[in-house]
Amino acid sequence: YPLVEMAHSYYASFLEIMKRDDEAAEAYKSMLAINPKNNQTWFSYMLLYFEKEDYETAINIAEKGIEEADDPFVLYYYKGIFYEIQQDYDNAIKTYNTAISRFEEGDRLEFQSDFYVHLGDSYMRLEFKEEAFEAYEQAVTLNPENVLALNNYAYYLSVERQELDKA
């Protein structure tokens, strides 16, 4: 069944279980040739390289997926995280800001909040404290129950000895 996407999916899963990652990557490429809009395929393909700690390849896959996938936000999210892992905070910030700009107003507020948390973390790593606090504030505004946002915001406010009552 060369044109049945699901058949390739089962095969890719089997190959991953068998630790035959290069062949699994080829199966994902076959799936994407059949359906380049499939978010899950892009994610699985990217994750294959993330698990190998090949962040450059994972980023390249994310970039291609962002152009093709129906819903690229998860790919933006992980692309930013991969940049953070590599301590490339400038590119992480660019990635998060690009993704944030693509959300429609009121769309997926909890997910947007997660982007703002990582944006704040990246700004803090570069010591852009004002921008970081704005990002954390936005994260908490969008999702007041975002534990990571609340924790990181409070932590950095206390470290900077700013607005301790708020922290």
Tab-separated table of N, CA and C in Angstrom:
chain	number	residue	atom	x	y	z
A	1	TYR	N	0.830	-1.186	0.000
A	1	TYR	CA	0.000	0.000	0.000
A	1	TYR	C	0.876	1.251	0.000
A	2	PRO	N	1.535	1.523	-1.108
A	2	PRO	CA	2.511	2.615	-1.138
A	2	PRO	C	1.921	4.010	-0.958
A	3	LEU	N	0.650	4.183	-1.211
A	3	LEU	CA	0.044	5.502	-1.079
A	3	LEU	C	-0.876	5.618	0.130
A	4	VAL	N	-0.833	4.633	1.015
A	4	VAL	CA	-1.656	4.667	2.226
A	4	VAL	C	-0.786	5.177	3.368
A	5	GLU	N	-1.084	6.382	3.769
A	5	GLU	CA	-0.291	7.054	4.803
A	5	GLU	C	-0.209	6.230	6.089
A	6	MET	N	-1.306	5.641	6.503
A	6	MET	CA	-1.342	4.880	7.747
A	6	MET	C	-0.408	3.666	7.697
A	7	ALA	N	-0.284	3.049	6.553
A	7	ALA	CA	0.637	1.909	6.423
A	7	ALA	C	2.069	2.356	6.691
A	8	HIS	N	2.434	3.520	6.171
A	8	HIS	CA	3.769	4.068	6.425
A	8	HIS	C	3.933	4.419	7.904
A	9	SER	N	2.858	4.899	8.501
A	9	SER	CA	2.898	5.260	9.919
A	9	SER	C	3.179	4.040	10.795
A	10	TYR	N	2.470	2.951	10.534
A	10	TYR	CA	2.715	1.719	11.289
A	10	TYR	C	4.144	1.232	11.089
A	11	TYR	N	4.604	1.329	9.867
A	11	TYR	CA	5.960	0.886	9.563
A	11	TYR	C	6.990	1.771	10.274
A	12	ALA	N	6.782	3.070	10.262
A	12	ALA	CA	7.699	3.990	10.951
A	12	ALA	C	7.732	3.684	12.446
A	13	SER	N	6.571	3.432	13.033
A	13	SER	CA	6.519	3.090	14.456
A	13	SER	C	7.283	1.805	14.745
A	14	PHE	N	7.068	0.813	13.904
A	14	PHE	CA	7.790	-0.453	14.041
A	14	PHE	C	9.297	-0.222	13.964
A	15	LEU	N	9.738	0.568	12.992
A	15	LEU	CA	11.164	0.831	12.821
A	15	LEU	C	11.749	1.560	14.032
A	16	GLU	N	10.992	2.476	14.577
A	16	GLU	CA	11.475	3.183	15.773
A	16	GLU	C	11.617	2.222	16.952
A	17	ILE	N	10.646	1.349	17.123
A	17	ILE	CA	10.724	0.360	18.202
A	17	ILE	C	11.948	-0.520	18.026
A	18	MET	N	12.259	-0.839	16.791
A	18	MET	CA	13.407	-1.688	16.490
A	18	MET	C	14.729	-0.898	16.483
A	19	LYS	N	14.644	0.403	16.793
A	19	LYS	CA	15.826	1.278	16.827
A	19	LYS	C	16.495	1.419	15.452
A	20	ARG	N	15.686	1.383	14.425
A	20	ARG	CA	16.175	1.558	13.054
A	20	ARG	C	15.758	2.960	12.596
A	21	ASP	N	16.374	3.944	13.236
A	21	ASP	CA	15.958	5.336	13.079
A	21	ASP	C	16.130	5.879	11.663
A	22	ASP	N	17.188	5.501	10.986
A	22	ASP	CA	17.382	6.003	9.622
A	22	ASP	C	16.262	5.529	8.707
A	23	GLU	N	15.855	4.286	8.876
A	23	GLU	CA	14.751	3.757	8.073
A	23	GLU	C	13.423	4.399	8.478
A	24	ALA	N	13.271	4.660	9.777
A	24	ALA	CA	12.056	5.339	10.249
A	24	ALA	C	11.964	6.734	9.639
A	25	ALA	N	13.106	7.425	9.575
A	25	ALA	CA	13.124	8.750	8.959
A	25	ALA	C	12.656	8.683	7.508
A	26	GLU	N	13.086	7.663	6.798
A	26	GLU	CA	12.650	7.492	5.409
A	26	GLU	C	11.145	7.232	5.329
A	27	ALA	N	10.635	6.471	6.276
A	27	ALA	CA	9.186	6.213	6.304
A	27	ALA	C	8.419	7.517	6.559
A	28	TYR	N	8.941	8.356	7.450
A	28	TYR	CA	8.291	9.655	7.688
A	28	TYR	C	8.346	10.529	6.437
A	29	LYS	N	9.452	10.500	5.739
A	29	LYS	CA	9.551	11.257	4.485
A	29	LYS	C	8.513	10.763	3.473
A	30	SER	N	8.321	9.452	3.426
A	30	SER	CA	7.300	8.891	2.527
A	30	SER	C	5.915	9.378	2.918
A	31	MET	N	5.654	9.402	4.204
A	31	MET	CA	4.357	9.885	4.678
A	31	MET	C	4.150	11.346	4.297
A	32	LEU	N	5.214	12.138	4.431
A	32	LEU	CA	5.097	13.562	4.120
A	32	LEU	C	4.971	13.805	2.625
A	33	ALA	N	5.497	12.902	1.821
A	33	ALA	CA	5.299	13.001	0.371
A	33	ALA	C	3.828	12.759	0.025
A	34	ILE	N	3.184	11.885	0.780
A	34	ILE	CA	1.759	11.606	0.573
A	34	ILE	C	0.902	12.739	1.113
A	35	ASN	N	1.241	13.212	2.320
A	35	ASN	CA	0.436	14.244	2.973
A	35	ASN	C	1.348	15.209	3.730
A	36	PRO	N	1.817	16.259	3.070
A	36	PRO	CA	2.739	17.197	3.716
A	36	PRO	C	2.088	18.091	4.769
A	37	LYS	N	0.793	18.021	4.917
A	37	LYS	CA	0.081	18.851	5.894
A	37	LYS	C	-0.087	18.174	7.249
A	38	ASN	N	0.316	16.926	7.360
A	38	ASN	CA	0.077	16.145	8.571
A	38	ASN	C	0.981	16.605	9.725
A	39	ASN	N	0.377	17.284	10.683
A	39	ASN	CA	1.110	17.827	11.833
A	39	ASN	C	1.816	16.735	12.620
A	40	GLN	N	1.111	15.644	12.866
A	40	GLN	CA	1.666	14.564	13.682
A	40	GLN	C	2.895	13.933	13.022
A	41	THR	N	2.879	13.802	11.711
A	41	THR	CA	4.030	13.229	11.019
A	41	THR	C	5.240	14.146	11.162
A	42	TRP	N	5.034	15.440	10.959
A	42	TRP	CA	6.149	16.381	11.140
A	42	TRP	C	6.702	16.293	12.557
A	43	PHE	N	5.787	16.231	13.517
A	43	PHE	CA	6.209	16.162	14.921
A	43	PHE	C	6.999	14.880	15.192
A	44	SER	N	6.497	13.756	14.738
A	44	SER	CA	7.180	12.478	14.961
A	44	SER	C	8.546	12.451	14.284
A	45	TYR	N	8.605	12.967	13.078
A	45	TYR	CA	9.857	13.025	12.320
A	45	TYR	C	10.872	13.897	13.065
A	46	MET	N	10.427	15.062	13.521
A	46	MET	CA	11.289	15.972	14.266
A	46	MET	C	11.750	15.340	15.580
A	47	LEU	N	10.826	14.687	16.262
A	47	LEU	CA	11.126	14.060	17.556
A	47	LEU	C	12.172	12.956	17.427
A	48	LEU	N	12.187	12.293	16.304
A	48	LEU	CA	13.176	11.251	16.049
A	48	LEU	C	14.592	11.815	16.208
A	49	TYR	N	14.807	13.008	15.709
A	49	TYR	CA	16.132	13.635	15.791
A	49	TYR	C	16.367	14.307	17.141
A	50	PHE	N	15.304	14.794	17.750
A	50	PHE	CA	15.429	15.358	19.098
A	50	PHE	C	15.939	14.292	20.065
A	51	GLU	N	15.378	13.108	19.971
A	51	GLU	CA	15.778	12.020	20.864
A	51	GLU	C	17.234	11.614	20.651
A	52	LYS	N	17.750	11.870	19.456
A	52	LYS	CA	19.162	11.582	19.157
A	52	LYS	C	20.055	12.777	19.522
A	53	GLU	N	19.417	13.825	20.041
A	53	GLU	CA	20.088	15.082	20.373
A	53	GLU	C	20.734	15.734	19.153
A	54	ASP	N	20.153	15.496	18.000
A	54	ASP	CA	20.570	16.140	16.758
A	54	ASP	C	19.636	17.336	16.549
A	55	TYR	N	19.908	18.387	17.303
A	55	TYR	CA	19.005	19.533	17.339
A	55	TYR	C	18.983	20.305	16.024
A	56	GLU	N	20.097	20.363	15.331
A	56	GLU	CA	20.126	21.077	14.054
A	56	GLU	C	19.187	20.426	13.041
A	57	THR	N	19.234	19.111	12.955
A	57	THR	CA	18.329	18.417	12.038
A	57	THR	C	16.887	18.587	12.488
A	58	ALA	N	16.650	18.490	13.796
A	58	ALA	CA	15.292	18.679	14.321
A	58	ALA	C	14.779	20.079	13.986
A	59	ILE	N	15.639	21.083	14.103
A	59	ILE	CA	15.249	22.458	13.760
A	59	ILE	C	14.939	22.566	12.276
A	60	ASN	N	15.756	21.963	11.445
A	60	ASN	CA	15.509	22.001	9.993
A	60	ASN	C	14.182	21.343	9.639
A	61	ILE	N	13.883	20.233	10.284
A	61	ILE	CA	12.599	19.564	10.044
A	61	ILE	C	11.457	20.454	10.513
A	62	ALA	N	11.617	21.068	11.679
A	62	ALA	CA	10.584	21.972	12.196
A	62	ALA	C	10.340	23.115	11.214
A	63	GLU	N	11.413	23.684	10.674
A	63	GLU	CA	11.265	24.791	9.721
A	63	GLU	C	10.488	24.365	8.481
A	64	LYS	N	10.802	23.192	7.950
A	64	LYS	CA	10.064	22.694	6.786
A	64	LYS	C	8.603	22.432	7.151
A	65	GLY	N	8.390	21.854	8.318
A	65	GLY	CA	7.033	21.568	8.763
A	65	GLY	C	6.213	22.823	8.986
A	66	ILE	N	6.858	23.865	9.493
A	66	ILE	CA	6.161	25.135	9.711
A	66	ILE	C	5.612	25.664	8.386
A	67	GLU	N	6.355	25.468	7.323
A	67	GLU	CA	5.914	25.922	6.003
A	67	GLU	C	4.773	25.069	5.449
A	68	GLU	N	4.727	23.801	5.816
A	68	GLU	CA	3.797	22.862	5.186
A	68	GLU	C	2.587	22.472	6.030
A	69	ALA	N	2.779	22.314	7.317
A	69	ALA	CA	1.753	21.719	8.183
A	69	ALA	C	0.526	22.608	8.319
A	70	ASP	N	-0.593	21.958	8.589
A	70	ASP	CA	-1.846	22.681	8.805
A	70	ASP	C	-1.802	23.549	10.061
A	71	ASP	N	-1.169	23.042	11.099
A	71	ASP	CA	-1.139	23.717	12.393
A	71	ASP	C	0.306	23.676	12.905
A	72	PRO	N	1.115	24.676	12.549
A	72	PRO	CA	2.551	24.600	12.828
A	72	PRO	C	2.977	25.001	14.238
A	73	PHE	N	2.032	25.317	15.123
A	73	PHE	CA	2.416	25.888	16.414
A	73	PHE	C	3.254	24.958	17.275
A	74	VAL	N	2.971	23.670	17.257
A	74	VAL	CA	3.789	22.735	18.029
A	74	VAL	C	5.213	22.717	17.482
A	75	LEU	N	5.353	22.842	16.186
A	75	LEU	CA	6.681	22.862	15.571
A	75	LEU	C	7.437	24.131	15.959
A	76	TYR	N	6.744	25.261	15.982
A	76	TYR	CA	7.369	26.498	16.473
A	76	TYR	C	7.831	26.309	17.923
A	77	TYR	N	6.964	25.741	18.706
A	77	TYR	CA	7.244	25.575	20.136
A	77	TYR	C	8.529	24.767	20.350
A	78	TYR	N	8.601	23.627	19.699
A	78	TYR	CA	9.782	22.784	19.880
A	78	TYR	C	11.017	23.370	19.207
A	79	LYS	N	10.833	24.052	18.112
A	79	LYS	CA	11.971	24.720	17.477
A	79	LYS	C	12.589	25.712	18.464
A	80	GLY	N	11.745	26.474	19.137
A	80	GLY	CA	12.242	27.407	20.144
A	80	GLY	C	12.949	26.698	21.281
A	81	ILE	N	12.380	25.599	21.728
A	81	ILE	CA	13.004	24.831	22.807
A	81	ILE	C	14.360	24.281	22.366
A	82	PHE	N	14.444	23.806	21.129
A	82	PHE	CA	15.725	23.293	20.630
A	82	PHE	C	16.778	24.398	20.629
A	83	TYR	N	16.366	25.608	20.257
A	83	TYR	CA	17.305	26.738	20.320
A	83	TYR	C	17.715	27.010	21.767
A	84	GLU	N	16.751	26.949	22.678
A	84	GLU	CA	17.086	27.157	24.096
A	84	GLU	C	18.087	26.111	24.581
A	85	ILE	N	17.871	24.866	24.228
A	85	ILE	CA	18.779	23.795	24.634
A	85	ILE	C	20.197	24.091	24.155
A	86	GLN	N	20.293	24.662	22.961
A	86	GLN	CA	21.604	24.997	22.396
A	86	GLN	C	22.116	26.348	22.894
A	87	GLN	N	21.363	26.984	23.766
A	87	GLN	CA	21.683	28.298	24.320
A	87	GLN	C	21.759	29.380	23.240
A	88	ASP	N	20.974	29.207	22.194
A	88	ASP	CA	20.852	30.199	21.125
A	88	ASP	C	19.565	30.980	21.402
A	89	TYR	N	19.650	31.849	22.396
A	89	TYR	CA	18.456	32.535	22.879
A	89	TYR	C	17.931	33.569	21.897
A	90	ASP	N	18.800	34.163	21.092
A	90	ASP	CA	18.320	35.115	20.086
A	90	ASP	C	17.365	34.436	19.106
A	91	ASN	N	17.751	33.263	18.613
A	91	ASN	CA	16.870	32.544	17.688
A	91	ASN	C	15.638	31.985	18.391
A	92	ALA	N	15.778	31.614	19.649
A	92	ALA	CA	14.605	31.168	20.409
A	92	ALA	C	13.596	32.308	20.504
A	93	ILE	N	14.082	33.499	20.835
A	93	ILE	CA	13.201	34.671	20.947
A	93	ILE	C	12.524	34.966	19.611
A	94	LYS	N	13.278	34.926	18.534
A	94	LYS	CA	12.689	35.161	17.202
A	94	LYS	C	11.608	34.133	16.901
A	95	THR	N	11.889	32.879	17.222
A	95	THR	CA	10.927	31.805	16.953
A	95	THR	C	9.656	32.008	17.756
A	96	TYR	N	9.805	32.268	19.059
A	96	TYR	CA	8.618	32.459	19.902
A	96	TYR	C	7.813	33.675	19.459
A	97	ASN	N	8.490	34.783	19.160
A	97	ASN	CA	7.774	35.983	18.721
A	97	ASN	C	7.048	35.765	17.401
A	98	THR	N	7.668	35.038	16.486
A	98	THR	CA	7.007	34.741	15.211
A	98	THR	C	5.740	33.926	15.446
A	99	ALA	N	5.864	32.906	16.281
A	99	ALA	CA	4.691	32.070	16.565
A	99	ALA	C	3.590	32.881	17.238
A	100	ILE	N	3.960	33.668	18.228
A	100	ILE	CA	2.978	34.478	18.956
A	100	ILE	C	2.237	35.401	18.008
A	101	SER	N	2.961	35.972	17.044
A	101	SER	CA	2.332	36.902	16.096
A	101	SER	C	1.333	36.198	15.179
A	102	ARG	N	1.434	34.889	15.071
A	102	ARG	CA	0.549	34.138	14.170
A	102	ARG	C	-0.744	33.677	14.846
A	103	PHE	N	-0.800	33.746	16.160
A	103	PHE	CA	-2.040	33.384	16.851
A	103	PHE	C	-3.094	34.437	16.556
A	104	GLU	N	-4.303	33.963	16.402
A	104	GLU	CA	-5.412	34.900	16.274
A	104	GLU	C	-5.861	35.289	17.672
A	105	GLU	N	-6.439	36.475	17.789
A	105	GLU	CA	-6.863	36.970	19.094
A	105	GLU	C	-7.825	35.982	19.755
A	106	GLY	N	-7.532	35.648	20.994
A	106	GLY	CA	-8.373	34.734	21.754
A	106	GLY	C	-8.152	33.267	21.443
A	107	ASP	N	-7.207	32.967	20.564
A	107	ASP	CA	-6.964	31.599	20.119
A	107	ASP	C	-5.998	30.878	21.047
A	108	ARG	N	-6.396	29.735	21.570
A	108	ARG	CA	-5.522	28.823	22.310
A	108	ARG	C	-4.693	29.548	23.374
A	109	LEU	N	-5.379	30.194	24.280
A	109	LEU	CA	-4.732	31.052	25.269
A	109	LEU	C	-3.723	30.305	26.135
A	110	GLU	N	-4.042	29.072	26.515
A	110	GLU	CA	-3.116	28.316	27.347
A	110	GLU	C	-1.825	28.021	26.596
A	111	PHE	N	-1.938	27.716	25.328
A	111	PHE	CA	-0.756	27.438	24.519
A	111	PHE	C	0.051	28.730	24.310
A	112	GLN	N	-0.642	29.827	24.030
A	112	GLN	CA	0.046	31.110	23.906
A	112	GLN	C	0.813	31.427	25.184
A	113	SER	N	0.199	31.157	26.305
A	113	SER	CA	0.841	31.397	27.601
A	113	SER	C	2.156	30.642	27.706
A	114	ASP	N	2.170	29.402	27.233
A	114	ASP	CA	3.403	28.602	27.265
A	114	ASP	C	4.503	29.240	26.416
A	115	PHE	N	4.136	29.790	25.270
A	115	PHE	CA	5.121	30.483	24.442
A	115	PHE	C	5.715	31.671	25.195
A	116	TYR	N	4.850	32.413	25.874
A	116	TYR	CA	5.330	33.588	26.610
A	116	TYR	C	6.265	33.198	27.759
A	117	VAL	N	6.009	32.072	28.402
A	117	VAL	CA	6.915	31.617	29.461
A	117	VAL	C	8.310	31.386	28.889
A	118	HIS	N	8.380	30.665	27.792
A	118	HIS	CA	9.683	30.381	27.186
A	118	HIS	C	10.326	31.660	26.636
A	119	LEU	N	9.508	32.557	26.138
A	119	LEU	CA	10.023	33.841	25.690
A	119	LEU	C	10.655	34.582	26.873
A	120	GLY	N	9.952	34.603	27.999
A	120	GLY	CA	10.492	35.243	29.199
A	120	GLY	C	11.784	34.596	29.665
A	121	ASP	N	11.816	33.273	29.644
A	121	ASP	CA	13.035	32.561	30.051
A	121	ASP	C	14.209	32.922	29.149
A	122	SER	N	13.954	32.994	27.845
A	122	SER	CA	15.025	33.330	26.899
A	122	SER	C	15.504	34.759	27.114
A	123	TYR	N	14.563	35.675	27.335
A	123	TYR	CA	14.957	37.054	27.626
A	123	TYR	C	15.798	37.129	28.905
A	124	MET	N	15.410	36.374	29.915
A	124	MET	CA	16.175	36.396	31.167
A	124	MET	C	17.595	35.885	30.947
A	125	ARG	N	17.750	34.880	30.119
A	125	ARG	CA	19.091	34.345	29.840
A	125	ARG	C	19.990	35.399	29.197
A	126	LEU	N	19.368	36.316	28.450
A	126	LEU	CA	20.134	37.391	27.811
A	126	LEU	C	20.149	38.658	28.670
A	127	GLU	N	19.547	38.553	29.853
A	127	GLU	CA	19.460	39.649	30.821
A	127	GLU	C	18.664	40.846	30.306
A	128	PHE	N	17.656	40.560	29.475
A	128	PHE	CA	16.687	41.570	29.074
A	128	PHE	C	15.508	41.445	30.040
A	129	LYS	N	15.720	41.966	31.229
A	129	LYS	CA	14.789	41.723	32.331
A	129	LYS	C	13.422	42.362	32.096
A	130	GLU	N	13.406	43.582	31.599
A	130	GLU	CA	12.123	44.250	31.370
A	130	GLU	C	11.271	43.453	30.381
A	131	GLU	N	11.891	43.011	29.277
A	131	GLU	CA	11.171	42.225	28.282
A	131	GLU	C	10.722	40.884	28.872
A	132	ALA	N	11.577	40.301	29.706
A	132	ALA	CA	11.227	39.027	30.334
A	132	ALA	C	10.010	39.192	31.235
A	133	PHE	N	10.002	40.231	32.064
A	133	PHE	CA	8.872	40.438	32.960
A	133	PHE	C	7.589	40.726	32.191
A	134	GLU	N	7.706	41.430	31.074
A	134	GLU	CA	6.520	41.657	30.234
A	134	GLU	C	5.998	40.331	29.684
A	135	ALA	N	6.909	39.462	29.268
A	135	ALA	CA	6.499	38.159	28.734
A	135	ALA	C	5.842	37.314	29.825
A	136	TYR	N	6.439	37.289	31.010
A	136	TYR	CA	5.841	36.523	32.106
A	136	TYR	C	4.468	37.078	32.476
A	137	GLU	N	4.353	38.397	32.504
A	137	GLU	CA	3.062	39.021	32.816
A	137	GLU	C	2.014	38.607	31.790
A	138	GLN	N	2.395	38.600	30.535
A	138	GLN	CA	1.472	38.187	29.477
A	138	GLN	C	1.096	36.708	29.635
A	139	ALA	N	2.074	35.884	29.988
A	139	ALA	CA	1.803	34.453	30.190
A	139	ALA	C	0.770	34.254	31.288
A	140	VAL	N	0.924	34.978	32.376
A	140	VAL	CA	-0.002	34.846	33.509
A	140	VAL	C	-1.367	35.439	33.164
A	141	THR	N	-1.376	36.504	32.406
A	141	THR	CA	-2.648	37.111	31.982
A	141	THR	C	-3.435	36.140	31.109
A	142	LEU	N	-2.745	35.493	30.183
A	142	LEU	CA	-3.422	34.559	29.282
A	142	LEU	C	-3.888	33.298	29.985
A	143	ASN	N	-3.109	32.853	30.968
A	143	ASN	CA	-3.468	31.639	31.704
A	143	ASN	C	-3.027	31.798	33.154
A	144	PRO	N	-3.917	32.312	34.008
A	144	PRO	CA	-3.566	32.547	35.411
A	144	PRO	C	-3.207	31.273	36.185
A	145	GLU	N	-3.460	30.109	35.598
A	145	GLU	CA	-3.134	28.850	36.270
A	145	GLU	C	-1.893	28.182	35.686
A	146	ASN	N	-1.144	28.896	34.878
A	146	ASN	CA	0.071	28.340	34.285
A	146	ASN	C	1.155	28.296	35.369
A	147	VAL	N	1.354	27.125	35.925
A	147	VAL	CA	2.254	26.948	37.060
A	147	VAL	C	3.683	27.348	36.707
A	148	LEU	N	4.143	26.993	35.519
A	148	LEU	CA	5.496	27.344	35.121
A	148	LEU	C	5.653	28.862	35.014
A	149	ALA	N	4.652	29.528	34.454
A	149	ALA	CA	4.693	30.985	34.346
A	149	ALA	C	4.717	31.616	35.735
A	150	LEU	N	3.838	31.160	36.606
A	150	LEU	CA	3.791	31.710	37.958
A	150	LEU	C	5.103	31.483	38.699
A	151	ASN	N	5.637	30.286	38.573
A	151	ASN	CA	6.881	29.950	39.257
A	151	ASN	C	8.047	30.803	38.743
A	152	ASN	N	8.226	30.836	37.432
A	152	ASN	CA	9.370	31.548	36.869
A	152	ASN	C	9.266	33.054	37.108
A	153	TYR	N	8.079	33.587	36.947
A	153	TYR	CA	7.855	35.010	37.169
A	153	TYR	C	8.176	35.352	38.621
A	154	ALA	N	7.615	34.602	39.559
A	154	ALA	CA	7.864	34.861	40.979
A	154	ALA	C	9.341	34.704	41.327
A	155	TYR	N	9.963	33.685	40.781
A	155	TYR	CA	11.382	33.447	41.060
A	155	TYR	C	12.236	34.626	40.603
A	156	TYR	N	12.049	35.047	39.362
A	156	TYR	CA	12.892	36.124	38.841
A	156	TYR	C	12.569	37.467	39.483
A	157	LEU	N	11.302	37.697	39.837
A	157	LEU	CA	10.983	38.920	40.586
A	157	LEU	C	11.722	38.927	41.920
A	158	SER	N	11.735	37.791	42.596
A	158	SER	CA	12.410	37.738	43.896
A	158	SER	C	13.924	37.851	43.747
A	159	VAL	N	14.490	37.227	42.744
A	159	VAL	CA	15.932	37.326	42.507
A	159	VAL	C	16.326	38.782	42.242
A	160	GLU	N	15.485	39.484	41.486
A	160	GLU	CA	15.759	40.883	41.144
A	160	GLU	C	15.269	41.844	42.225
A	161	ARG	N	14.652	41.302	43.259
A	161	ARG	CA	14.102	42.100	44.380
A	161	ARG	C	13.157	43.184	43.860
A	162	GLN	N	12.274	42.750	42.969
A	162	GLN	CA	11.264	43.640	42.398
A	162	GLN	C	9.888	43.103	42.752
A	163	GLU	N	8.999	44.000	43.073
A	163	GLU	CA	7.596	43.665	43.322
A	163	GLU	C	7.484	42.371	44.157
A	164	LEU	N	8.120	42.376	45.310
A	164	LEU	CA	8.149	41.158	46.135
A	164	LEU	C	6.753	40.747	46.604
A	165	ASP	N	5.870	41.715	46.796
A	165	ASP	CA	4.495	41.367	47.159
A	165	ASP	C	3.826	40.567	46.044
A	166	LYS	N	4.092	40.966	44.822
A	166	LYS	CA	3.545	40.245	43.672
A	166	LYS	C	4.133	38.848	43.557
A	167	ALA	N	5.456	38.761	43.807
A	167	ALA	CA	6.140	37.453	43.719
A	167	ALA	C	5.528	36.497	44.732
